Amino acid sequence: MSSAVSQPESPPGSCALAVVGGGIVGLAVARELIARNPRASVCVLERETDIATHQTGHNSGVIHSGLYYEPGSLKARLCVQGARELYEYCAQRAIANERCGKVIVATDARELARLDELERRGAANGVEGVRRIDAAGIEELEPHARGIAGLHSPGTGIVDFAAVARAYGEDIVEAGGAVATGCDVRAVTLARRSLRITHSRGTIEARHGVFCAGAWADRMAVAAGAEADPRIVPFRGAYLRLVPERRHLVRSLIYPVPDPSLPFLGAHLPKGIDGEVLIGPTALLAGARDAYRLATVRRRDLLETLAWPGTWRLLRRFWATGATELHHAALRSAFVRAAARYVPALEPRDVEPSFAGVRAQALWRDGRLVEDFVFSQTERALHVRNAPSPAATSSLAIARHVAEEVERAFGLRP
Ligand SMILES: Cc1cc2nc3c(=O)[nH]c(=O)nc-3n(C[C@H](O)[C@H](O)[C@H](O)COP(=O)(O)OP(=O)(O)OC[C@H]3O[C@@H](n4cnc5c(N)ncnc54)[C@H](O)[C@@H]3O)c2cc1C
């Protein structure tokens, strides 16, 4: 993935606002900060040699409408606002996207109560156009899908989030900010009037910092003096893709009814903006925070996951679900069978392996998954501690929320 963002020769030695993490959230935050404080120097520090290489570059590419989330939560509010703003932004910047709609399919009467709850949440969250459909309605929208009832969300869409992140990066540079890659932040110390951020290419003295480090968010927060709770526990999500001759089985986005306690589980079938149709992702506890390959295991990552009491409490609670996920990850045919519950024509020979992503899932010490977006504060710094899906969809709204928090916490005036 090559970036159109022109990099500074060397990262600046000081700035007013440093943003750590060049994923879609960090870039959106830096873009918003610079727009509100045009005279302040803003610098993004990214560890990799390019931006958008972690979660932002490895996901389903779905612009969520805001249907799933608990009314009143940050996810509900920022997703609905963020999706609207993202469509507008893509139109302004000519970024390919499609408001193709999504069908959620119930195949079993036991799922109907959950479908009711999703419909209620959609209405409470102000998601436009959501409607209940019957078996015939499902087939009208998705001729190869079968179910007893469904929900249609016409506002759901698709985009390449890495392309969106690169456009944010260009906006930052155009507005006079810096995006410095190859800067692995290793230490954060408090100086008298600044935050001293030591990275692999030097040190930057920043008046304030915003940390948007995705799967490494807990480490950065602890380095800056925050609590260890919640910890990031990585889950690897592998995708399959339909072979080109079978892509016609899916017109847009077909989803199962989510389990409210583990909403990110369940094989869905999203069409990509590049025309590919994916099946996935699986969800398997990973041996590294960058386990794009199954065999990647990092000692520190693994030890931190295993030493966290929340991991064991989660596993005790969801061991049966964990076993199913393991089965799906190990056996391609089992995963395809799970998707064939609502697209019966699907067969194992219709698929081939595709890419994997690693979900940065924050987990409380007591084993509860952190469901909502979480932000916290240390002296001179603000931390994005949990920004899983739909954070890519919500990035512009998250950025505004974070910028307002920065202004409130540090007394900055736009
Ligand atoms: C499998 C999967 C499917 C998903 N599907 C969707 C979807 O369809 N729609 C949706 O809205 N969301 C989806 N998401 C969620 C979405 O991808 C993430 O919420 C979003 O990309 C988070 O962005 P981020 O900037 O916080 O994290 P990242 O993109 O992970 O960026 C964090 C950055 O911080 C950098 N960093 C970390 N530590 C340091 C350090 N010490 N020094 C310098 N830099 C550092 C990293 O290198 C990285 O570039 C999905 C996620 C996954 C994993």
Tab-separated table of C-alpha atoms and ligand atoms in Angstrom:
chain	number	residue	atom	x	y	z
A	1	MET	CA	0.000	0.000	0.000
A	2	SER	CA	1.737	3.182	-1.013
A	3	SER	CA	0.784	6.436	0.596
A	4	ALA	CA	0.269	9.727	-1.200
A	5	VAL	CA	1.226	11.557	2.003
A	6	SER	CA	4.607	13.240	1.573
A	7	GLN	CA	6.717	12.538	4.630
A	8	PRO	CA	8.926	15.042	6.416
A	9	GLU	CA	12.676	14.309	6.009
A	10	SER	CA	12.915	13.982	9.764
A	11	PRO	CA	10.176	14.227	12.364
A	12	PRO	CA	9.920	17.609	14.092
A	13	GLY	CA	11.538	17.998	17.533
A	14	SER	CA	8.557	19.820	18.970
A	15	CYS	CA	4.905	20.476	18.264
A	16	ALA	CA	1.772	21.686	19.978
A	17	LEU	CA	-0.231	18.494	19.458
A	18	ALA	CA	1.238	15.067	18.788
A	19	VAL	CA	-1.013	12.238	17.676
A	20	VAL	CA	0.408	8.732	18.076
A	21	GLY	CA	-0.962	6.212	15.580
A	22	GLY	CA	-1.491	6.608	11.849
A	23	GLY	CA	-4.625	4.495	11.555
A	24	ILE	CA	-7.969	5.957	10.504
A	25	VAL	CA	-8.739	7.182	14.043
A	26	GLY	CA	-5.400	8.944	14.653
A	27	LEU	CA	-5.456	10.542	11.204
A	28	ALA	CA	-9.061	11.702	11.604
A	29	VAL	CA	-8.207	13.162	15.020
A	30	ALA	CA	-5.128	15.000	13.698
A	31	ARG	CA	-7.145	16.343	10.753
A	32	GLU	CA	-9.860	17.634	13.098
A	33	LEU	CA	-7.352	19.181	15.547
A	34	ILE	CA	-5.595	21.056	12.769
A	35	ALA	CA	-8.896	22.264	11.297
A	36	ARG	CA	-9.936	23.654	14.700
A	37	ASN	CA	-6.502	25.049	15.605
A	38	PRO	CA	-5.008	26.174	12.277
A	39	ARG	CA	-2.107	27.969	13.961
A	40	ALA	CA	-1.097	25.004	16.132
A	41	SER	CA	1.563	22.586	14.879
A	42	VAL	CA	0.180	19.053	14.660
A	43	CYS	CA	2.273	15.937	14.068
A	44	VAL	CA	1.224	12.318	13.607
A	45	LEU	CA	3.763	9.687	14.674
A	46	GLU	CA	3.286	6.283	13.055
A	47	ARG	CA	5.497	3.293	13.767
A	48	GLU	CA	5.178	1.519	10.423
A	49	THR	CA	6.688	2.753	7.165
A	50	ASP	CA	3.205	3.616	5.918
A	51	ILE	CA	-0.124	4.694	7.379
A	52	ALA	CA	-3.267	2.522	7.643
A	53	THR	CA	-1.428	-0.810	7.724
A	54	HIS	CA	-3.121	-2.413	10.745
A	55	GLN	CA	-6.884	-2.598	11.496
A	56	THR	CA	-7.608	0.238	9.064
A	57	GLY	CA	-6.155	-1.793	6.202
A	58	HIS	CA	-7.575	-5.213	7.245
A	59	ASN	CA	-11.340	-5.106	7.740
A	60	SER	CA	-14.723	-5.786	6.113
A	61	GLY	CA	-14.964	-2.310	4.589
A	62	VAL	CA	-18.553	-1.838	5.748
A	63	ILE	CA	-19.989	1.601	6.486
A	64	HIS	CA	-22.266	0.605	9.351
A	65	SER	CA	-25.565	2.391	9.780
A	66	GLY	CA	-25.720	2.243	13.612
A	67	LEU	CA	-28.353	-0.447	13.978
A	68	TYR	CA	-26.593	-2.704	16.486
A	69	TYR	CA	-25.563	-0.443	19.276
A	70	GLU	CA	-27.130	0.222	22.657
A	71	PRO	CA	-29.187	3.445	22.360
A	72	GLY	CA	-27.447	6.278	24.170
A	73	SER	CA	-23.976	4.720	23.796
A	74	LEU	CA	-21.104	6.526	22.130
A	75	LYS	CA	-21.056	3.823	19.458
A	76	ALA	CA	-24.709	4.477	18.586
A	77	ARG	CA	-24.316	8.243	18.407
A	78	LEU	CA	-20.912	8.425	16.741
A	79	CYS	CA	-21.681	5.680	14.209
A	80	VAL	CA	-24.904	7.306	12.967
A	81	GLN	CA	-23.234	10.735	12.739
A	82	GLY	CA	-19.974	9.299	11.402
A	83	ALA	CA	-21.609	7.296	8.604
A	84	ARG	CA	-23.462	10.394	7.396
A	85	GLU	CA	-20.293	12.478	7.449
A	86	LEU	CA	-18.241	9.722	5.811
A	87	TYR	CA	-20.593	9.514	2.819
A	88	GLU	CA	-20.348	13.302	2.439
A	89	TYR	CA	-16.560	13.198	2.735
A	90	CYS	CA	-16.245	10.398	0.157
A	91	ALA	CA	-18.430	12.417	-2.232
A	92	GLN	CA	-16.251	15.544	-1.753
A	93	ARG	CA	-12.994	13.619	-2.186
A	94	ALA	CA	-14.259	11.286	-4.959
A	95	ILE	CA	-13.475	8.163	-2.889
A	96	ALA	CA	-15.245	5.100	-4.307
A	97	ASN	CA	-18.104	3.952	-2.098
A	98	GLU	CA	-21.516	2.384	-2.510
A	99	ARG	CA	-24.618	2.675	-0.323
A	100	CYS	CA	-25.602	-0.873	-1.238
A	101	GLY	CA	-27.720	-1.751	1.819
A	102	LYS	CA	-27.565	-4.749	4.095
A	103	VAL	CA	-29.919	-7.638	4.818
A	104	ILE	CA	-29.898	-9.305	8.260
A	105	VAL	CA	-31.360	-12.780	7.977
A	106	ALA	CA	-33.082	-14.805	10.718
A	107	THR	CA	-33.231	-18.520	9.949
A	108	ASP	CA	-34.670	-19.741	13.236
A	109	ALA	CA	-37.688	-18.632	15.278
A	110	ARG	CA	-35.395	-18.188	18.312
A	111	GLU	CA	-33.740	-15.279	16.500
A	112	LEU	CA	-36.928	-13.281	16.058
A	113	ALA	CA	-36.775	-11.599	19.458
A	114	ARG	CA	-33.222	-10.422	18.643
A	115	LEU	CA	-34.431	-9.095	15.303
A	116	ASP	CA	-37.141	-7.138	17.185
A	117	GLU	CA	-34.459	-5.718	19.453
A	118	LEU	CA	-32.324	-4.639	16.465
A	119	GLU	CA	-35.345	-2.954	14.900
A	120	ARG	CA	-36.001	-1.135	18.194
A	121	ARG	CA	-32.358	-0.054	18.447
A	122	GLY	CA	-32.337	1.156	14.853
A	123	ALA	CA	-35.384	3.353	15.519
A	124	ALA	CA	-33.983	4.630	18.843
A	125	ASN	CA	-30.629	5.440	17.219
A	126	GLY	CA	-32.256	7.356	14.366
A	127	VAL	CA	-31.086	4.975	11.621
A	128	GLU	CA	-33.102	5.856	8.540
A	129	GLY	CA	-35.081	3.483	6.339
A	130	VAL	CA	-34.742	0.274	8.392
A	131	ARG	CA	-37.662	-2.061	7.691
A	132	ARG	CA	-38.755	-5.556	8.614
A	133	ILE	CA	-38.950	-7.977	5.697
A	134	ASP	CA	-40.393	-11.466	5.312
A	135	ALA	CA	-38.983	-14.507	3.484
A	136	ALA	CA	-40.104	-13.128	0.103
A	137	GLY	CA	-38.622	-9.713	0.939
A	138	ILE	CA	-35.250	-11.329	1.681
A	139	GLU	CA	-35.243	-13.121	-1.673
A	140	GLU	CA	-36.274	-9.989	-3.523
A	141	LEU	CA	-33.214	-8.164	-2.195
A	142	GLU	CA	-30.833	-11.148	-2.099
A	143	PRO	CA	-32.088	-13.862	-4.476
A	144	HIS	CA	-29.781	-16.527	-3.018
A	145	ALA	CA	-30.447	-15.839	0.673
A	146	ARG	CA	-33.070	-17.794	2.627
A	147	GLY	CA	-34.622	-16.969	5.978
A	148	ILE	CA	-37.892	-16.718	7.858
A	149	ALA	CA	-37.625	-12.969	8.500
A	150	GLY	CA	-35.104	-10.197	8.129
A	151	LEU	CA	-34.226	-6.558	8.468
A	152	HIS	CA	-33.172	-4.329	5.608
A	153	SER	CA	-30.847	-1.423	6.340
A	154	PRO	CA	-30.618	0.585	3.101
A	155	GLY	CA	-28.069	3.068	4.514
A	156	THR	CA	-25.308	0.512	5.076
A	157	GLY	CA	-22.537	0.757	2.510
A	158	ILE	CA	-19.003	-0.179	1.504
A	159	VAL	CA	-15.715	1.664	1.106
A	160	ASP	CA	-11.960	1.075	1.313
A	161	PHE	CA	-11.105	2.516	4.735
A	162	ALA	CA	-7.378	2.630	3.902
A	163	ALA	CA	-8.228	4.961	0.988
A	164	VAL	CA	-10.240	7.150	3.379
A	165	ALA	CA	-7.313	7.215	5.846
A	166	ARG	CA	-4.882	8.214	3.088
A	167	ALA	CA	-7.192	11.084	2.139
A	168	TYR	CA	-7.224	12.254	5.792
A	169	GLY	CA	-3.403	12.098	5.707
A	170	GLU	CA	-3.343	14.316	2.614
A	171	ASP	CA	-5.679	16.807	4.320
A	172	ILE	CA	-3.296	16.985	7.302
A	173	VAL	CA	-0.249	17.670	5.153
A	174	GLU	CA	-2.147	20.186	3.012
A	175	ALA	CA	-3.207	22.051	6.160
A	176	GLY	CA	0.424	22.307	7.298
A	177	GLY	CA	0.626	19.291	9.641
A	178	ALA	CA	3.172	16.484	9.530
A	179	VAL	CA	2.705	12.743	9.196
A	180	ALA	CA	5.939	11.058	10.269
A	181	THR	CA	6.199	7.321	9.592
A	182	GLY	CA	8.837	4.927	10.932
A	183	CYS	CA	8.472	6.532	14.382
A	184	ASP	CA	7.918	3.779	16.938
A	185	VAL	CA	6.979	5.491	20.186
A	186	ARG	CA	8.873	3.813	23.019
A	187	ALA	CA	8.528	6.082	26.014
A	188	VAL	CA	6.366	8.932	27.214
A	189	THR	CA	7.566	11.159	30.056
A	190	LEU	CA	6.187	14.282	31.583
A	191	ALA	CA	8.444	17.334	31.368
A	192	ARG	CA	7.705	20.669	33.053
A	193	ARG	CA	5.626	22.089	30.240
A	194	SER	CA	5.383	19.276	27.773
A	195	LEU	CA	5.077	15.634	27.073
A	196	ARG	CA	8.386	14.131	25.970
A	197	ILE	CA	7.698	11.389	23.457
A	198	THR	CA	10.700	9.232	22.630
A	199	HIS	CA	10.481	7.289	19.399
A	200	SER	CA	12.740	5.283	17.137
A	201	ARG	CA	13.784	8.380	15.141
A	202	GLY	CA	14.274	10.835	18.013
A	203	THR	CA	12.277	12.753	20.579
A	204	ILE	CA	9.395	15.135	20.205
A	205	GLU	CA	8.354	17.646	22.853
A	206	ALA	CA	4.606	18.078	22.542
A	207	ARG	CA	2.425	20.399	24.585
A	208	HIS	CA	-0.262	17.701	24.464
A	209	GLY	CA	-0.610	14.215	23.038
A	210	VAL	CA	-3.473	12.105	21.744
A	211	PHE	CA	-2.816	8.373	21.603
A	212	CYS	CA	-4.710	6.347	18.995
A	213	ALA	CA	-2.568	3.211	18.913
A	214	GLY	CA	-5.228	0.583	18.125
A	215	ALA	CA	-4.024	-2.830	19.284
A	216	TRP	CA	-1.247	-1.171	21.307
A	217	ALA	CA	-3.516	1.407	22.970
A	218	ASP	CA	-3.225	-0.073	26.474
A	219	ARG	CA	0.591	-0.127	26.321
A	220	MET	CA	0.774	3.501	25.244
A	221	ALA	CA	-1.706	4.548	27.933
A	222	VAL	CA	0.195	2.697	30.678
A	223	ALA	CA	3.474	4.244	29.424
A	224	ALA	CA	1.849	7.652	29.916
A	225	GLY	CA	0.740	6.778	33.459
A	226	ALA	CA	-2.769	5.365	32.958
A	227	GLU	CA	-4.336	2.291	34.557
A	228	ALA	CA	-3.692	-1.129	33.019
A	229	ASP	CA	-7.435	-1.852	32.929
A	230	PRO	CA	-8.730	-2.468	30.234
A	231	ARG	CA	-6.145	-4.548	28.410
A	232	ILE	CA	-6.149	-5.167	24.671
A	233	VAL	CA	-6.579	-8.813	23.814
A	234	PRO	CA	-6.079	-9.501	20.103
A	235	PHE	CA	-8.526	-11.640	18.135
A	236	ARG	CA	-7.508	-12.826	14.701
A	237	GLY	CA	-10.250	-12.630	12.084
A	238	ALA	CA	-9.596	-14.604	8.894
A	239	TYR	CA	-11.680	-14.206	5.750
A	240	LEU	CA	-12.505	-16.469	2.856
A	241	ARG	CA	-13.575	-15.055	-0.506
A	242	LEU	CA	-15.939	-16.345	-3.134
A	243	VAL	CA	-14.337	-17.464	-6.369
A	244	PRO	CA	-15.256	-14.986	-9.165
A	245	GLU	CA	-17.799	-17.359	-10.813
A	246	ARG	CA	-19.821	-17.501	-7.563
A	247	ARG	CA	-19.831	-13.822	-6.607
A	248	HIS	CA	-23.363	-13.507	-7.979
A	249	LEU	CA	-24.574	-15.358	-4.849
A	250	VAL	CA	-24.317	-12.081	-2.933
A	251	ARG	CA	-25.608	-8.754	-4.239
A	252	SER	CA	-24.634	-6.527	-1.326
A	253	LEU	CA	-24.191	-7.441	2.359
A	254	ILE	CA	-25.775	-10.480	4.019
A	255	TYR	CA	-25.491	-10.838	7.797
A	256	PRO	CA	-26.746	-13.297	10.400
A	257	VAL	CA	-28.622	-12.020	13.457
A	258	PRO	CA	-25.881	-11.102	15.951
A	259	ASP	CA	-25.614	-12.513	19.439
A	260	PRO	CA	-25.924	-9.416	21.648
A	261	SER	CA	-23.258	-10.664	24.079
A	262	LEU	CA	-20.710	-11.279	21.272
A	263	PRO	CA	-21.909	-9.011	18.468
A	264	PHE	CA	-18.727	-9.315	16.393
A	265	LEU	CA	-19.161	-13.075	15.880
A	266	GLY	CA	-20.930	-14.774	13.005
A	267	ALA	CA	-19.832	-15.252	9.422
A	268	HIS	CA	-21.167	-12.427	7.296
A	269	LEU	CA	-20.951	-12.009	3.551
A	270	PRO	CA	-19.900	-8.528	2.547
A	271	LYS	CA	-19.282	-7.407	-1.006
A	272	GLY	CA	-16.143	-5.272	-1.215
A	273	ILE	CA	-15.785	-2.022	-3.103
A	274	ASP	CA	-13.348	-3.925	-5.366
A	275	GLY	CA	-16.145	-6.374	-6.309
A	276	GLU	CA	-14.860	-9.305	-4.246
A	277	VAL	CA	-17.271	-11.094	-1.899
A	278	LEU	CA	-15.827	-12.091	1.472
A	279	ILE	CA	-17.018	-14.589	4.076
A	280	GLY	CA	-15.853	-13.918	7.572
A	281	PRO	CA	-14.232	-13.056	9.778
A	282	THR	CA	-13.507	-15.826	12.261
A	283	ALA	CA	-12.561	-14.732	15.785
A	284	LEU	CA	-9.662	-16.564	17.362
A	285	LEU	CA	-7.578	-15.456	20.315
A	286	ALA	CA	-4.271	-14.483	18.663
A	287	GLY	CA	-0.653	-15.036	19.689
A	288	ALA	CA	0.330	-11.527	18.623
A	289	ARG	CA	-1.224	-8.124	18.152
A	290	ASP	CA	-0.169	-8.301	14.506
A	291	ALA	CA	-0.954	-11.982	13.874
A	292	TYR	CA	-1.903	-11.542	10.227
A	293	ARG	CA	-0.357	-14.967	9.744
A	294	LEU	CA	-1.670	-17.645	12.093
A	295	ALA	CA	1.879	-18.680	13.017
A	296	THR	CA	2.894	-15.203	14.215
A	297	VAL	CA	3.391	-15.366	17.968
A	298	ARG	CA	5.088	-12.660	20.020
A	299	ARG	CA	6.249	-13.541	23.490
A	300	ARG	CA	5.283	-10.242	25.086
A	301	ASP	CA	1.846	-10.157	23.450
A	302	LEU	CA	1.083	-13.742	24.411
A	303	LEU	CA	2.295	-13.341	28.001
A	304	GLU	CA	0.230	-10.188	28.455
A	305	THR	CA	-2.886	-11.934	27.143
A	306	LEU	CA	-2.346	-14.987	29.348
A	307	ALA	CA	-1.434	-12.983	32.439
A	308	TRP	CA	-4.620	-10.919	32.220
A	309	PRO	CA	-7.299	-12.290	34.601
A	310	GLY	CA	-9.997	-11.053	32.196
A	311	THR	CA	-8.793	-13.454	29.476
A	312	TRP	CA	-9.442	-16.523	31.648
A	313	ARG	CA	-12.768	-15.204	32.880
A	314	LEU	CA	-13.848	-14.577	29.279
A	315	LEU	CA	-12.727	-18.043	28.196
A	316	ARG	CA	-14.576	-19.701	31.087
A	317	ARG	CA	-17.762	-17.864	30.124
A	318	PHE	CA	-17.591	-18.447	26.390
A	319	TRP	CA	-15.681	-21.718	26.072
A	320	ALA	CA	-18.402	-23.298	23.867
A	321	THR	CA	-18.406	-20.306	21.490
A	322	GLY	CA	-14.599	-20.405	21.493
A	323	ALA	CA	-14.683	-24.061	20.474
A	324	THR	CA	-17.064	-23.267	17.570
A	325	GLU	CA	-14.805	-20.433	16.410
A	326	LEU	CA	-11.785	-22.749	16.578
A	327	HIS	CA	-13.698	-25.302	14.517
A	328	HIS	CA	-14.572	-22.625	11.913
A	329	ALA	CA	-10.989	-21.387	11.784
A	330	ALA	CA	-9.543	-24.878	11.459
A	331	LEU	CA	-12.043	-26.289	9.007
A	332	ARG	CA	-12.970	-24.220	6.006
A	333	SER	CA	-15.955	-26.433	5.189
A	334	ALA	CA	-17.428	-25.861	8.680
A	335	PHE	CA	-17.182	-22.109	8.243
A	336	VAL	CA	-18.816	-22.294	4.810
A	337	ARG	CA	-21.569	-24.491	6.291
A	338	ALA	CA	-22.267	-21.793	8.893
A	339	ALA	CA	-22.722	-19.213	6.108
A	340	ALA	CA	-24.768	-21.688	4.045
A	341	ARG	CA	-27.444	-21.557	6.752
A	342	TYR	CA	-28.641	-18.358	5.130
A	343	VAL	CA	-27.137	-18.737	1.607
A	344	PRO	CA	-27.855	-22.449	0.998
A	345	ALA	CA	-26.257	-22.589	-2.471
A	346	LEU	CA	-22.826	-21.989	-0.914
A	347	GLU	CA	-20.420	-24.910	-1.059
A	348	PRO	CA	-16.847	-25.355	0.159
A	349	ARG	CA	-15.530	-25.348	-3.420
A	350	ASP	CA	-16.955	-21.825	-3.913
A	351	VAL	CA	-14.355	-20.267	-1.629
A	352	GLU	CA	-10.652	-19.638	-1.330
A	353	PRO	CA	-8.583	-18.162	1.506
A	354	SER	CA	-8.331	-14.401	1.715
A	355	PHE	CA	-6.669	-12.007	4.168
A	356	ALA	CA	-6.860	-11.793	7.973
A	357	GLY	CA	-7.285	-8.849	10.314
A	358	VAL	CA	-6.531	-8.548	14.013
A	359	ARG	CA	-9.221	-7.022	16.171
A	360	ALA	CA	-8.018	-4.897	19.083
A	361	GLN	CA	-10.563	-5.972	21.667
A	362	ALA	CA	-10.342	-4.268	25.034
A	363	LEU	CA	-11.159	-6.529	27.951
A	364	TRP	CA	-11.846	-5.485	31.541
A	365	ARG	CA	-9.998	-7.263	34.312
A	366	ASP	CA	-13.255	-8.961	35.353
A	367	GLY	CA	-13.634	-10.588	31.912
A	368	ARG	CA	-16.287	-8.296	30.433
A	369	LEU	CA	-15.688	-7.194	26.851
A	370	VAL	CA	-15.496	-3.416	26.635
A	371	GLU	CA	-18.436	-2.725	24.393
A	372	ASP	CA	-18.445	1.008	23.927
A	373	PHE	CA	-15.734	3.322	22.634
A	374	VAL	CA	-13.566	4.310	25.604
A	375	PHE	CA	-11.441	7.437	26.021
A	376	SER	CA	-9.343	8.296	29.049
A	377	GLN	CA	-6.954	10.986	30.187
A	378	THR	CA	-3.526	11.312	31.776
A	379	GLU	CA	-1.584	14.490	32.353
A	380	ARG	CA	-1.264	16.331	29.021
A	381	ALA	CA	-2.568	13.299	27.130
A	382	LEU	CA	-5.806	11.789	25.928
A	383	HIS	CA	-6.078	8.092	25.096
A	384	VAL	CA	-8.398	6.251	22.731
A	385	ARG	CA	-8.505	2.945	24.647
A	386	ASN	CA	-11.158	1.058	22.773
A	387	ALA	CA	-12.033	1.783	19.155
A	388	PRO	CA	-13.201	-1.463	17.568
A	389	SER	CA	-15.833	-1.717	14.841
A	390	PRO	CA	-17.571	0.597	13.895
A	391	ALA	CA	-14.700	2.997	14.634
A	392	ALA	CA	-13.671	3.191	10.968
A	393	THR	CA	-17.225	4.182	9.990
A	394	SER	CA	-17.349	6.610	12.924
A	395	SER	CA	-13.870	8.120	12.458
A	396	LEU	CA	-14.971	11.683	11.620
A	397	ALA	CA	-17.430	11.780	14.540
A	398	ILE	CA	-14.884	10.188	16.917
A	399	ALA	CA	-12.395	12.851	15.831
A	400	ARG	CA	-14.811	15.636	16.722
A	401	HIS	CA	-15.575	14.004	20.071
A	402	VAL	CA	-11.847	13.636	20.864
A	403	ALA	CA	-11.077	17.213	19.764
A	404	GLU	CA	-13.819	18.495	22.080
A	405	GLU	CA	-12.380	16.403	24.920
A	406	VAL	CA	-8.906	17.813	24.207
A	407	GLU	CA	-10.284	21.353	24.322
A	408	ARG	CA	-12.155	20.657	27.556
A	409	ALA	CA	-9.326	18.770	29.273
A	410	PHE	CA	-6.460	21.048	28.259
A	411	GLY	CA	-8.258	24.349	27.981
A	412	LEU	CA	-7.467	24.738	24.287
A	413	ARG	CA	-9.753	27.063	22.380
A	414	PRO	CA	-10.536	26.467	18.737
B	1	LIG	C1	-11.495	-8.072	11.019
B	1	LIG	C2	-12.007	-6.674	11.224
B	1	LIG	C3	-13.142	-6.233	10.535
B	1	LIG	C4	-13.628	-4.918	10.742
B	1	LIG	N1	-14.668	-4.464	9.973
B	1	LIG	C5	-15.078	-3.169	10.113
B	1	LIG	C6	-16.100	-2.639	9.279
B	1	LIG	O1	-16.588	-3.298	8.384
B	1	LIG	N2	-16.495	-1.345	9.510
B	1	LIG	C7	-15.961	-0.580	10.496
B	1	LIG	O2	-16.369	0.568	10.665
B	1	LIG	N3	-14.965	-1.051	11.266
B	1	LIG	C8	-14.512	-2.318	11.089
B	1	LIG	N4	-13.493	-2.801	11.858
B	1	LIG	C9	-12.911	-1.933	12.884
B	1	LIG	C10	-11.956	-0.912	12.288
B	1	LIG	O3	-11.093	-1.494	11.352
B	1	LIG	C11	-11.178	-0.293	13.447
B	1	LIG	O4	-12.100	0.120	14.435
B	1	LIG	C12	-10.373	0.935	13.012
B	1	LIG	O5	-9.589	0.648	11.884
B	1	LIG	C13	-9.506	1.382	14.183
B	1	LIG	O6	-8.621	2.363	13.715
B	1	LIG	P1	-7.396	2.793	14.604
B	1	LIG	O7	-6.770	3.940	13.937
B	1	LIG	O8	-7.862	2.935	16.021
B	1	LIG	O9	-6.461	1.508	14.645
B	1	LIG	P2	-5.320	0.971	13.602
B	1	LIG	O10	-5.790	1.072	12.197
B	1	LIG	O11	-4.968	-0.363	14.097
B	1	LIG	O12	-4.169	2.015	13.804
B	1	LIG	C14	-3.392	2.101	14.973
B	1	LIG	C15	-2.030	2.601	14.535
B	1	LIG	O13	-1.231	2.910	15.675
B	1	LIG	C16	0.092	2.593	15.341
B	1	LIG	N5	0.883	2.408	16.555
B	1	LIG	C17	0.692	1.501	17.532
B	1	LIG	N6	1.637	1.592	18.460
B	1	LIG	C18	2.473	2.585	18.077
B	1	LIG	C19	3.654	3.142	18.624
B	1	LIG	N7	4.181	2.676	19.753
B	1	LIG	N8	4.266	4.157	17.958
B	1	LIG	C20	3.730	4.642	16.806
B	1	LIG	N9	2.624	4.135	16.235
B	1	LIG	C21	1.985	3.126	16.866
B	1	LIG	C22	-0.043	1.287	14.559
B	1	LIG	O14	1.119	0.998	13.802
B	1	LIG	C23	-1.275	1.562	13.724
B	1	LIG	O15	-0.971	2.095	12.455
B	1	LIG	C24	-12.980	-4.082	11.667
B	1	LIG	C25	-11.831	-4.530	12.352
B	1	LIG	C26	-11.346	-5.794	12.124
B	1	LIG	C27	-10.095	-6.230	12.824
